[in-house]
Short mmCIF file of N, CA and C and ligand atoms in Angstrom, two decimals:
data_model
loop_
_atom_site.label_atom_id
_atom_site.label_comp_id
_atom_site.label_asym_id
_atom_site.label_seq_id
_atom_site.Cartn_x
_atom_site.Cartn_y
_atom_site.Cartn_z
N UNK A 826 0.84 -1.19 0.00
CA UNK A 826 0.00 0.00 0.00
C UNK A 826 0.88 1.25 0.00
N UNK A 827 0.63 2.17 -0.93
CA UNK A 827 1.05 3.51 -0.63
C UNK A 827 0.14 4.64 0.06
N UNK A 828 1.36 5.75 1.26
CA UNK A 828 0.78 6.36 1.34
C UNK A 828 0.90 7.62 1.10
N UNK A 829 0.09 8.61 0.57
CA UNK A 829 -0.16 9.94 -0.26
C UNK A 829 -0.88 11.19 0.76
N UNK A 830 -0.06 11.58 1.91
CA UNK A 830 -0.60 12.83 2.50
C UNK A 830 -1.15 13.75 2.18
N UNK A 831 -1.74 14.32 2.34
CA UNK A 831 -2.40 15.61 1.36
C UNK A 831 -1.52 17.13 1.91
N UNK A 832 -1.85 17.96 1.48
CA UNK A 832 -0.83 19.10 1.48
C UNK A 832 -1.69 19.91 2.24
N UNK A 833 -3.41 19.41 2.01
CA UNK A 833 -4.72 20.48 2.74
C UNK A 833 -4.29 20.77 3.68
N UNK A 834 -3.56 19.24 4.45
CA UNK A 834 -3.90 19.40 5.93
C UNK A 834 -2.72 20.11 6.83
N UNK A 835 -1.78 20.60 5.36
CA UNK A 835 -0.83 21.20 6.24
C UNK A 835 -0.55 22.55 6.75
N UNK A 836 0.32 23.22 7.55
CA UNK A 836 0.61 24.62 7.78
C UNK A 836 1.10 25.32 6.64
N UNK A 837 -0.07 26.26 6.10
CA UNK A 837 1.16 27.03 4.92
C UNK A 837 1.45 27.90 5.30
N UNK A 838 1.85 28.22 6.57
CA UNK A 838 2.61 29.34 6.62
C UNK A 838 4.19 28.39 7.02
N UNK A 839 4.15 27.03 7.15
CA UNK A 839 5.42 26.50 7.33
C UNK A 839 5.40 25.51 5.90
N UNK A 840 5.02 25.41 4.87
CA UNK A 840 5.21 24.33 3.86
C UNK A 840 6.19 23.75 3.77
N UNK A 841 6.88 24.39 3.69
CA UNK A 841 8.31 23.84 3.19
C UNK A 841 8.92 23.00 4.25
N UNK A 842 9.46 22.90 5.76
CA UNK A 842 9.09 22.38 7.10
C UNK A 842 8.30 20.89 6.61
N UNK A 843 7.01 21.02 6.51
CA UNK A 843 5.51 20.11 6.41
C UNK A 843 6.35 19.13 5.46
N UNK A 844 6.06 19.71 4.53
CA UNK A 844 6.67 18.79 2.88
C UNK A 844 7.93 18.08 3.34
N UNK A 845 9.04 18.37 4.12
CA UNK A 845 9.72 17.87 4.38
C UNK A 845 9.96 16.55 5.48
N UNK A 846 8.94 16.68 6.45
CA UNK A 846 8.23 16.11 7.49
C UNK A 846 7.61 15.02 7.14
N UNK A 847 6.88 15.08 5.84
CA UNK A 847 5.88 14.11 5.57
C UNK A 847 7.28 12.93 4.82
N UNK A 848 7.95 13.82 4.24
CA UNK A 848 8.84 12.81 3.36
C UNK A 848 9.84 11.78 4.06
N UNK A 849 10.20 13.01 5.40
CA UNK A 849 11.33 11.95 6.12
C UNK A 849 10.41 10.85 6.68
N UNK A 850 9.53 11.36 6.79
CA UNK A 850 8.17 10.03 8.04
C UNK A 850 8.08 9.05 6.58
N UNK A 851 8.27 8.68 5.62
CA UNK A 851 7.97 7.83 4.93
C UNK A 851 7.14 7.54 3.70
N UNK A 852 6.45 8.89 3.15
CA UNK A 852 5.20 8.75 2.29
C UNK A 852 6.04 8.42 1.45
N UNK A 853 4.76 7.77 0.68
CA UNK A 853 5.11 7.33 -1.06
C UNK A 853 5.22 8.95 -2.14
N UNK A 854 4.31 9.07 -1.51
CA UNK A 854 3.57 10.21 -2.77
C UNK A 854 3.23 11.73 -2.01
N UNK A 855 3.10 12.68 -2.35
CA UNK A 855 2.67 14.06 -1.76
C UNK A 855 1.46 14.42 -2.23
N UNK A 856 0.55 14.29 -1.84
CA UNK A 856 -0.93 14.89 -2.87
C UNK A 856 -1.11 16.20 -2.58
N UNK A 857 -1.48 16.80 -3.84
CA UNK A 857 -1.90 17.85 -3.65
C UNK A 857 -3.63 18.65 -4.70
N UNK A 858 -4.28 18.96 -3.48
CA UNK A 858 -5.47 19.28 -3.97
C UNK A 858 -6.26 20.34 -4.35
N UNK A 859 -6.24 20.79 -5.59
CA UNK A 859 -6.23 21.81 -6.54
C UNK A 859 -7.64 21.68 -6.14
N UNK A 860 -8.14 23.21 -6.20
CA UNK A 860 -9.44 23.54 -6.14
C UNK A 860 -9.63 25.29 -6.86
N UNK A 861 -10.37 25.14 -7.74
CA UNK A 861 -10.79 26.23 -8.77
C UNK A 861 -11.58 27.20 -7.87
N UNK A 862 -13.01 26.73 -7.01
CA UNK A 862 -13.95 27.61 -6.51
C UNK A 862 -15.24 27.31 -7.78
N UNK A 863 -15.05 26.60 -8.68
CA UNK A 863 -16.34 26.05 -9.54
C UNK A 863 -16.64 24.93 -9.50
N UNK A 864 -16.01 23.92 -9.55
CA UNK A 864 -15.97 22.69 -9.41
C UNK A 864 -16.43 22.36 -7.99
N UNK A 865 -15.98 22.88 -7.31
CA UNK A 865 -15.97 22.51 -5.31
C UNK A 865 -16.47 24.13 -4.82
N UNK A 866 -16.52 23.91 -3.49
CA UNK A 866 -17.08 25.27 -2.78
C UNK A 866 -15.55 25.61 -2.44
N UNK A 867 -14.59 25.74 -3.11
CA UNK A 867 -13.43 26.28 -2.12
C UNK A 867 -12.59 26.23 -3.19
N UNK A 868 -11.54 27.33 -2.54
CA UNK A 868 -10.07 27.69 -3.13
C UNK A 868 -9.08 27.17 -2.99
N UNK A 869 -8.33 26.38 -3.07
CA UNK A 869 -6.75 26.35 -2.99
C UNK A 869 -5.48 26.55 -3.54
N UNK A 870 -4.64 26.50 -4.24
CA UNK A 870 -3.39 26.46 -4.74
C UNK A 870 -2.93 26.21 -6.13
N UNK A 871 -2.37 27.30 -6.67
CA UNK A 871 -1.86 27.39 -8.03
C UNK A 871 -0.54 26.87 -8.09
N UNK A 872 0.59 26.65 -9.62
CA UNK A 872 1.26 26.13 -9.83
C UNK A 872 2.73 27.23 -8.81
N UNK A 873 2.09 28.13 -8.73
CA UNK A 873 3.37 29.31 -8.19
C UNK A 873 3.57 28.69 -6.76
N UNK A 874 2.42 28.17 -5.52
CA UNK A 874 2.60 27.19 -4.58
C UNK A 874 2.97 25.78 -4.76
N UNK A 875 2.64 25.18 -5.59
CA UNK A 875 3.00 23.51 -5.92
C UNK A 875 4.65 23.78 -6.74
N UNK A 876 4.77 24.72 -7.22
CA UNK A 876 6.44 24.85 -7.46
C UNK A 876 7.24 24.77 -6.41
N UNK A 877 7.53 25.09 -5.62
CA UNK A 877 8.51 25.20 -4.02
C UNK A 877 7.93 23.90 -3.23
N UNK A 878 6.86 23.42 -3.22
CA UNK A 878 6.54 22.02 -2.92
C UNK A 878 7.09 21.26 -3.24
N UNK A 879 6.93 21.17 -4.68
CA UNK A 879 7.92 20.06 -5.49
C UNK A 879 9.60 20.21 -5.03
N UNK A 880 10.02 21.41 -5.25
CA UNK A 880 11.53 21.62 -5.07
C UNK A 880 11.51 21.10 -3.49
N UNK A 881 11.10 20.90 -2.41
CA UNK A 881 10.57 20.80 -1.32
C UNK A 881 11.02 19.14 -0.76
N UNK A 882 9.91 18.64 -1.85
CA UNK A 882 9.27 16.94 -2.11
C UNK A 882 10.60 16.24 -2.32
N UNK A 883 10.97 15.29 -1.56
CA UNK A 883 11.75 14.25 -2.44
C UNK A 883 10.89 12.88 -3.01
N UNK A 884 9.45 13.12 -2.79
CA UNK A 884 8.90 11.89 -3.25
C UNK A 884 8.06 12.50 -4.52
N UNK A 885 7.51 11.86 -5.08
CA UNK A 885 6.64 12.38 -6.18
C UNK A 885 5.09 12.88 -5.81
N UNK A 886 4.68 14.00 -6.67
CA UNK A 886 3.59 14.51 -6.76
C UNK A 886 2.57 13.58 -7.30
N UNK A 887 1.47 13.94 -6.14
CA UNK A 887 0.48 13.12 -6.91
C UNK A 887 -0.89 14.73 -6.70
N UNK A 888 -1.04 14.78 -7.93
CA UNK A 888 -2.32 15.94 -8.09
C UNK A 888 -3.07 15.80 -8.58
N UNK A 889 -4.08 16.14 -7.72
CA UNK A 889 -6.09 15.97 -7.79
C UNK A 889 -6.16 16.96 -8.06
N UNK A 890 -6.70 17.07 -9.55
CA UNK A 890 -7.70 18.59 -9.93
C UNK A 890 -9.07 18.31 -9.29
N UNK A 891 -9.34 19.36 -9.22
CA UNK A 891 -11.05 20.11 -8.98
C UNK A 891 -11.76 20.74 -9.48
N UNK A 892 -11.64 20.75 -10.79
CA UNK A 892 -11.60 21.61 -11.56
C UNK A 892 -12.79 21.95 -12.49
N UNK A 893 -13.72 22.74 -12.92
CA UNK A 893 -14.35 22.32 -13.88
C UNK A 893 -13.46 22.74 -15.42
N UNK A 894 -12.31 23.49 -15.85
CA UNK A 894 -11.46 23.51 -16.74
C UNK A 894 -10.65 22.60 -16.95
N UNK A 895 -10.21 21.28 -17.38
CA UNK A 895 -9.22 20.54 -17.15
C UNK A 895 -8.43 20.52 -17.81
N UNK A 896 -8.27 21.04 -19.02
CA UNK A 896 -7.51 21.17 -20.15
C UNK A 896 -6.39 22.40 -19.52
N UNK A 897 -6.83 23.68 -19.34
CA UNK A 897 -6.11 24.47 -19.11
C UNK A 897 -5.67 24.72 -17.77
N UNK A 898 -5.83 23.72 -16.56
CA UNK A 898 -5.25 23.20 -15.41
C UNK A 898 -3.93 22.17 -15.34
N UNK A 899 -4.53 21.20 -16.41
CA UNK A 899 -3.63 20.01 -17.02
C UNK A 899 -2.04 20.86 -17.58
N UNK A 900 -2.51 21.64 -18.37
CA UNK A 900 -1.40 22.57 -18.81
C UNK A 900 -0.83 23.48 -18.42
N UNK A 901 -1.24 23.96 -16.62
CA UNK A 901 -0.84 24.63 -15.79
C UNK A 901 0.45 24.02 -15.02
N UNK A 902 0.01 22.68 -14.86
CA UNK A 902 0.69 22.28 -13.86
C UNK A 902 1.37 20.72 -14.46
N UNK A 903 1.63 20.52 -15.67
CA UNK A 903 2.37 19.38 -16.35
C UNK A 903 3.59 19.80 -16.05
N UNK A 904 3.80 21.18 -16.26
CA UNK A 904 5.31 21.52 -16.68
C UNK A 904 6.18 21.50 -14.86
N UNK A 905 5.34 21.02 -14.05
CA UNK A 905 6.07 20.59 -12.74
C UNK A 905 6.37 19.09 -12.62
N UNK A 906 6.09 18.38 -13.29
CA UNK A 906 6.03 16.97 -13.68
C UNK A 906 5.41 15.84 -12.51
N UNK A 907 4.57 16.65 -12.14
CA UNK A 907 4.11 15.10 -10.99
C UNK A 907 3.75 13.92 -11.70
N UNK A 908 4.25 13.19 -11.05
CA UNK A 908 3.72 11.78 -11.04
C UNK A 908 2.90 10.91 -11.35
N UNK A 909 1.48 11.14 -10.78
CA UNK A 909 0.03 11.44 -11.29
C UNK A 909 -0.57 12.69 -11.50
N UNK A 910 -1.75 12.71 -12.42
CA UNK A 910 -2.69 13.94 -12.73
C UNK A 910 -3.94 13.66 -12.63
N UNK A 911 -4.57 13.70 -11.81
CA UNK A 911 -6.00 12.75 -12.24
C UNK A 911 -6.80 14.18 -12.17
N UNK A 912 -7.99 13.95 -12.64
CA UNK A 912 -8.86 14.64 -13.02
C UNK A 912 -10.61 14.09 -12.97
N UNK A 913 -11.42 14.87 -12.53
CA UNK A 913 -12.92 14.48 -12.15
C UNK A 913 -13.83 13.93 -13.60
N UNK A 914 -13.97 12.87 -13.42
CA UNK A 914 -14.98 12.21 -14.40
C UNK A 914 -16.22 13.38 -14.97
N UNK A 915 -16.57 13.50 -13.58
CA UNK A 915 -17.76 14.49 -13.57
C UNK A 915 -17.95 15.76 -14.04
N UNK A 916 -16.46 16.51 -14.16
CA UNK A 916 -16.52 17.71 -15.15
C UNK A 916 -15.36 17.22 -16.64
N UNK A 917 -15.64 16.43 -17.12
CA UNK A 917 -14.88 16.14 -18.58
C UNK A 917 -15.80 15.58 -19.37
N UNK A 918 -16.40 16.23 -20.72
CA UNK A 918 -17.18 15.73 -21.44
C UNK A 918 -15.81 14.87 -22.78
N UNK A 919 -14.87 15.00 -22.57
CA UNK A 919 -14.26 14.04 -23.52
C UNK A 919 -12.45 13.68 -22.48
N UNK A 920 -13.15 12.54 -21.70
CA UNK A 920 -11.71 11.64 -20.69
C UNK A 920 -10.58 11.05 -21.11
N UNK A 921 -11.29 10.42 -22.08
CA UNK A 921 -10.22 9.49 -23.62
C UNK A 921 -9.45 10.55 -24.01
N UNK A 922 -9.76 11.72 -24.45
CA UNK A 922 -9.18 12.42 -24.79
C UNK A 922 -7.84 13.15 -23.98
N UNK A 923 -8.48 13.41 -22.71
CA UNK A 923 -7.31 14.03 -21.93
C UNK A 923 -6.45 13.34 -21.53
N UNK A 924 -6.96 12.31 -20.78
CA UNK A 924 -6.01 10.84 -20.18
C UNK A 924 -5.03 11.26 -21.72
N UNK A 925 -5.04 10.84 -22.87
CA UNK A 925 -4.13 10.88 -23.61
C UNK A 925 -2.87 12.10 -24.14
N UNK A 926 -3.74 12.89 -23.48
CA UNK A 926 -2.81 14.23 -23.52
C UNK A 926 -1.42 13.91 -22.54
N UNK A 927 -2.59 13.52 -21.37
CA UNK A 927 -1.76 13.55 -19.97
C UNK A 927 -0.44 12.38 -19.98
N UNK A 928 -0.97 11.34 -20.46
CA UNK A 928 0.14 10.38 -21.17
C UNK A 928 1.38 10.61 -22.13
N UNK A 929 0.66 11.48 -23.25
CA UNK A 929 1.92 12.31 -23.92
C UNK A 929 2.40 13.35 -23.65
N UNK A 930 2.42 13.94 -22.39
CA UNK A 930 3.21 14.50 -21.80
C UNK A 930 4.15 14.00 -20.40
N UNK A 931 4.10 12.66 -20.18
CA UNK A 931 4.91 11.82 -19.79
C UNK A 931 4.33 11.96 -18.29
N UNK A 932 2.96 12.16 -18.08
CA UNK A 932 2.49 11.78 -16.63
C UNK A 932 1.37 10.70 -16.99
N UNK A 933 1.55 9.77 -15.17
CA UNK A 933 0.49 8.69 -15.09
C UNK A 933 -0.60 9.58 -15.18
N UNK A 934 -1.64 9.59 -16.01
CA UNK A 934 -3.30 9.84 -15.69
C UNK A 934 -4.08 9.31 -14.70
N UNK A 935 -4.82 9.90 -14.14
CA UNK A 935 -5.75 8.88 -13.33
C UNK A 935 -7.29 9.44 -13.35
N UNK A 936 -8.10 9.39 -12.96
CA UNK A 936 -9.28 9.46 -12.61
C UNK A 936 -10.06 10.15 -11.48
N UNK A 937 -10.92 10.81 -11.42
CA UNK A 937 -11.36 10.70 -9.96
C UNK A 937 -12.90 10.41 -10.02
N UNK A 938 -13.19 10.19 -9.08
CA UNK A 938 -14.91 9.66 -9.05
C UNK A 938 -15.56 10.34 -7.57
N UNK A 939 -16.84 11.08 -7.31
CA UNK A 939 -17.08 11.66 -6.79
C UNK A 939 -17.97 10.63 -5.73
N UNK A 940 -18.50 10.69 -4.17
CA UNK A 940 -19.21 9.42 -3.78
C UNK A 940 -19.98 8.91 -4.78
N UNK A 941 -20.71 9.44 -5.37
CA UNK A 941 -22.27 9.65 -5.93
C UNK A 941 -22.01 8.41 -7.16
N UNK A 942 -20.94 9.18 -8.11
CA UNK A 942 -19.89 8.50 -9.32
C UNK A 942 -19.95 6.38 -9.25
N UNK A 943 -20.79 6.06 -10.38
CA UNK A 943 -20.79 4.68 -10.31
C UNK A 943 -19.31 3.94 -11.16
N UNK A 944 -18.94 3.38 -10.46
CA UNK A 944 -17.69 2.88 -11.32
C UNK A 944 -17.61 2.67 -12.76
N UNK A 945 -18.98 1.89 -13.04
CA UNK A 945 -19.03 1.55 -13.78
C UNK A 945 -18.80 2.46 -15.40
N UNK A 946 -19.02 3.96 -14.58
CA UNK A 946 -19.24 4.95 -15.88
C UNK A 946 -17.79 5.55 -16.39
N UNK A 947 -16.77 4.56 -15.67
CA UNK A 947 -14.84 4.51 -16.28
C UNK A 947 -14.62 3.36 -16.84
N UNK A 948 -15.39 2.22 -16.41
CA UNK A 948 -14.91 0.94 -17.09
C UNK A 948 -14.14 0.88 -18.10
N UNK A 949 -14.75 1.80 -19.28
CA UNK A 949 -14.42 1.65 -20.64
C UNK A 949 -13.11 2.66 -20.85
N UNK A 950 -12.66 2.99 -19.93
CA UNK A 950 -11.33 4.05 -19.44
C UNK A 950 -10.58 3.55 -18.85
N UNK A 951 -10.57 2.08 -18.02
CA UNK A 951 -9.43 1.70 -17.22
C UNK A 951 -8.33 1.22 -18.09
N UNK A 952 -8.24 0.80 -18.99
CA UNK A 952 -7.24 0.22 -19.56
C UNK A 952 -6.36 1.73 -19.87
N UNK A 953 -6.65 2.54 -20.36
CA UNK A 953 -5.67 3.50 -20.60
C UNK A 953 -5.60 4.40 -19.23
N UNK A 954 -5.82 3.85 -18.03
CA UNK A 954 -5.47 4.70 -16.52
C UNK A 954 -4.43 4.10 -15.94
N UNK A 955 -3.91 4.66 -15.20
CA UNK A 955 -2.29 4.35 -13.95
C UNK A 955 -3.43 4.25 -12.96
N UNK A 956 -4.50 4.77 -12.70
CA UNK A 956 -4.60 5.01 -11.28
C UNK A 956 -6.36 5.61 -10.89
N UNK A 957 -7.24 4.76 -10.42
CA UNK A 957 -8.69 5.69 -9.98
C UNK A 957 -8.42 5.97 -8.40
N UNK A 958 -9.28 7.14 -8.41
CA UNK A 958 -9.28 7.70 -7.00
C UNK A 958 -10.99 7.77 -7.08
N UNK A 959 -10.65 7.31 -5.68
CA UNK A 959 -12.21 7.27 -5.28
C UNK A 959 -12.27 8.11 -3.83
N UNK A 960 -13.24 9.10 -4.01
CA UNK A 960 -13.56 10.09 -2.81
C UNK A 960 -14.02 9.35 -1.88
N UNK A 961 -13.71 9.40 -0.46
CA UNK A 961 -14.38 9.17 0.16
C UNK A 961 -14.73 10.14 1.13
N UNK A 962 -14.73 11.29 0.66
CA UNK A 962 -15.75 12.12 1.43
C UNK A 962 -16.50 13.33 0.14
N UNK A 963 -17.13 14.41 0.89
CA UNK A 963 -17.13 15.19 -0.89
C UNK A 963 -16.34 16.04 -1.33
N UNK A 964 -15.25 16.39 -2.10
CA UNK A 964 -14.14 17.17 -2.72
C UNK A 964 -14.79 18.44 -1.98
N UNK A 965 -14.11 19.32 -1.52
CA UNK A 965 -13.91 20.28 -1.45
C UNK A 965 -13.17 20.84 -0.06
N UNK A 966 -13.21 20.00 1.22
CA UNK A 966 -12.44 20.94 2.20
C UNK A 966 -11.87 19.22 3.08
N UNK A 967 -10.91 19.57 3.62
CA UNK A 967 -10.18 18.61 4.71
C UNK A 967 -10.70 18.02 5.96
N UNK A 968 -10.62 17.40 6.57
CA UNK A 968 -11.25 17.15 7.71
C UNK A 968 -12.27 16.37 7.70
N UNK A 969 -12.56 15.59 6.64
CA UNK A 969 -14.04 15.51 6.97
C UNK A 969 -14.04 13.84 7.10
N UNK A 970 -15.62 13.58 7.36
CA UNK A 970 -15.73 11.93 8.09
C UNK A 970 -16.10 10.96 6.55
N UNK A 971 -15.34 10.39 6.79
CA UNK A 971 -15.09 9.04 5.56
C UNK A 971 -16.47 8.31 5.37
N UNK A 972 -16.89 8.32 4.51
CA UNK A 972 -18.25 7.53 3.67
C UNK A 972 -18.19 6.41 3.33
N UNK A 973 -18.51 5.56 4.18
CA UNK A 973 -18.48 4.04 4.27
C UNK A 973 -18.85 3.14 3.11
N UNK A 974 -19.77 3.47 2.30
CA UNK A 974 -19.97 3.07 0.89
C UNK A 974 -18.74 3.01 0.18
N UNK A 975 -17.99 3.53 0.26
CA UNK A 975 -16.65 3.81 -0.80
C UNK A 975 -16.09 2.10 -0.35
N UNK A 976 -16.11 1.56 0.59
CA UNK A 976 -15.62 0.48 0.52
C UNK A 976 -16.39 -1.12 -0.23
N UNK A 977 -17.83 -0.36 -0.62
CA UNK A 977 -18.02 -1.92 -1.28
C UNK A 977 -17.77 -1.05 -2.61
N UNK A 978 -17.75 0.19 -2.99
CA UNK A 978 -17.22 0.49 -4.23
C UNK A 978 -16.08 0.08 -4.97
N UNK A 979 -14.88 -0.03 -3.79
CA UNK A 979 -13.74 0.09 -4.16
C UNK A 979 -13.26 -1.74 -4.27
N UNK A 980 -14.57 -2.50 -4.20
CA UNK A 980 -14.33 -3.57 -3.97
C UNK A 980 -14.98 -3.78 -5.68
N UNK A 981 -16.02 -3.30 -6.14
CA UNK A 981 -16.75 -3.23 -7.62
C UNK A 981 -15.76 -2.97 -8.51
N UNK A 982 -14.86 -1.46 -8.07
CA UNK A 982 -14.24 -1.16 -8.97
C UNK A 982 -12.89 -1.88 -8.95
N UNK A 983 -12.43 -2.86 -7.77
CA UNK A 983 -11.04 -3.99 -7.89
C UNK A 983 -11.20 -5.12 -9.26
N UNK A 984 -12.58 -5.58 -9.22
CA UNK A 984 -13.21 -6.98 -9.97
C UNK A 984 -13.54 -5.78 -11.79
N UNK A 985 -12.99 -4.44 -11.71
CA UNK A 985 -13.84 -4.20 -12.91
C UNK A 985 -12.17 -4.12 -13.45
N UNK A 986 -11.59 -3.73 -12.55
CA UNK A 986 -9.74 -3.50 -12.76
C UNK A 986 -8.92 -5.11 -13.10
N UNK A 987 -9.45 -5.90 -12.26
CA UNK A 987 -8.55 -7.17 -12.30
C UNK A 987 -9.43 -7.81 -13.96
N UNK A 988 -10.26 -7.69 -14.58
CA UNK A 988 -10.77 -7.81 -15.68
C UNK A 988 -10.48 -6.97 -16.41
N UNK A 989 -9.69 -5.89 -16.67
CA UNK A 989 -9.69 -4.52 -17.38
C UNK A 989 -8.41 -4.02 -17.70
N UNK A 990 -7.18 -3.80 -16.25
CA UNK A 990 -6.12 -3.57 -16.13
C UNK A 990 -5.68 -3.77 -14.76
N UNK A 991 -5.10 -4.70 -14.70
CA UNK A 991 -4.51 -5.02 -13.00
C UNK A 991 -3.76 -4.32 -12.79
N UNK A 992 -3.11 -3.56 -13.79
CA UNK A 992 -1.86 -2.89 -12.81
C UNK A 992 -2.44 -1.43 -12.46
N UNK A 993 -3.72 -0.97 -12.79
CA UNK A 993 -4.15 0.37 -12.34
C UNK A 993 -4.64 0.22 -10.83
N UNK A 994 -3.65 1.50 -10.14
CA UNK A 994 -3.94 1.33 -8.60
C UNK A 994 -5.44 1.81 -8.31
N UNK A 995 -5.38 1.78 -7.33
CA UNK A 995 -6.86 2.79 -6.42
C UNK A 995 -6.21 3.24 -5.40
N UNK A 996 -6.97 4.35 -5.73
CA UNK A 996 -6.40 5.39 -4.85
C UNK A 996 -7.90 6.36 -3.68
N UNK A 997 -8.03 6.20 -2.73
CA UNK A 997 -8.93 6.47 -1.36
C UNK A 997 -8.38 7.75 -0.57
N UNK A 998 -9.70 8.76 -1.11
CA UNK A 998 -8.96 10.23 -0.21
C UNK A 998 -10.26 10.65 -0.28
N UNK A 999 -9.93 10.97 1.07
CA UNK A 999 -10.64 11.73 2.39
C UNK A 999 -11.35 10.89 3.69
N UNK A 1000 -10.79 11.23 5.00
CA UNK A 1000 -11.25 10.77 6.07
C UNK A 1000 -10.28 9.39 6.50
N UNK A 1001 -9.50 9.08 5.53
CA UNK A 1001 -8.64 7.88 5.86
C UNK A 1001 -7.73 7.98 7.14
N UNK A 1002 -8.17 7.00 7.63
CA UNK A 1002 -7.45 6.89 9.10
C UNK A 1002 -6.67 5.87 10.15
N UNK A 1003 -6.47 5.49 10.86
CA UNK A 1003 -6.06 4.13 11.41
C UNK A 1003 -7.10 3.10 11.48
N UNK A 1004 -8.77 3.99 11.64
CA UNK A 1004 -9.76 3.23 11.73
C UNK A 1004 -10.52 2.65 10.88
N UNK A 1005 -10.04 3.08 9.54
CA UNK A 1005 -10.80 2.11 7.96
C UNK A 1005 -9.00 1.71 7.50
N UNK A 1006 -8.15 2.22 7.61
CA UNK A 1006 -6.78 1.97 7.07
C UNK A 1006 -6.88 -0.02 6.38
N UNK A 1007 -7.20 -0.60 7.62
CA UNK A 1007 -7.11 -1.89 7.49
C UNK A 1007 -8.31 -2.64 6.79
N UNK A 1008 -9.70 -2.10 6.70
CA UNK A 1008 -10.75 -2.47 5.76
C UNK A 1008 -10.31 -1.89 4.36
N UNK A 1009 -9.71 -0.71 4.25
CA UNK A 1009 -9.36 -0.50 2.67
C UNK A 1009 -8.44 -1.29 2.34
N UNK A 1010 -7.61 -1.67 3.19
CA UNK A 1010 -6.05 -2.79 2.61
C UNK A 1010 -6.56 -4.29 2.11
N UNK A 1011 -7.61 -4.76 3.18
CA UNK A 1011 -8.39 -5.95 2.94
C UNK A 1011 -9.06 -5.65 1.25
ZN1 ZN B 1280 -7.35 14.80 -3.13
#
């Protein structure tokens, strides 16, 4: 299992400190969660903050848009090279399309799916994904209590992956804790 801290939950008036903290403690990945103010009820962080992060990071970026623009977000923040890029099912009227952008510009693509979001409506997208993320709370602010459904989801969307593309991970954000840690690993 990897694990992918989020950046929400940190001090920005100490980032650089935080980012460093999370890396010596062991994470896989650094997430960071882009929020427009259209897509979600809230603001967060442009490429001018996720730049000094990265220089920051010794592990790789993993970034969740929020976006309802994805094209011109995607192209905001490629040229920092994270790791993953995933992007909301729910605001992209053409996915095939971007996933492939995001590929030829030499990042994993991934997905995101909102609670509500039935797996089933990526199926025909997993083979060209690195990676689905499945919310488990609703995109827009930190803190919040984990939505227990996400776990027979993430069990729908394992059996739609091990038929589709086994090597695409899943990826579980928001509310994750010591107390589901071990039902999501199962
Ligand atoms: Zn996120």
């Amino acid at each position: 299992m990897l694990v992918a801290p989020s950046i929400l939950s940190a001090d920005f008036g100490n980032l650089e400190q935080e980012i460093k903290a999370i890396c010596e403690a062991g994470c896989d990945l650094v997430h960071v969660d882009v929020m427009d103010g259209h897509f979600v009820p809230n603001l967060t962080i442009g490429p001018v903050v996720v730049e000094p992060v990265s220089k920051a990071s010794s592990k790789p970026l993993d970034i969740h848009l929020m976006v309802e623009n994805n094209n011109f977000f995607v192209d905001l923040f490629a040229p920092l090279k994270p790791k993953y890029l995933s992007f909301h099912i729910e605001s992209e009227k053409h996915p095939h399309r971007l996933i492939q952008k995001i590929r030829s510009l030499g990042i994993s693509p991934a997905i995101t799916l909102n609670p509500h979001t039935k797996v089933e409506d990526i199926e025909y997208l997993l083979e060209d994904l690195d990676m689905v993320l499945l919310m488990s709370v609703n995109p827009g602010f930190g803190g919040q209590k984990f939505i227990p459904s996400v776990i027979e989801k993430a069990k729908k969307l394992k059996e739609l992956i091990k038929k589709r593309n086994p090597n695409c991970l899943i990826e579980v954000d928001g509310g994750v804790s010591d107390k589901n840690i071990k039902e999501l690993k199962d």
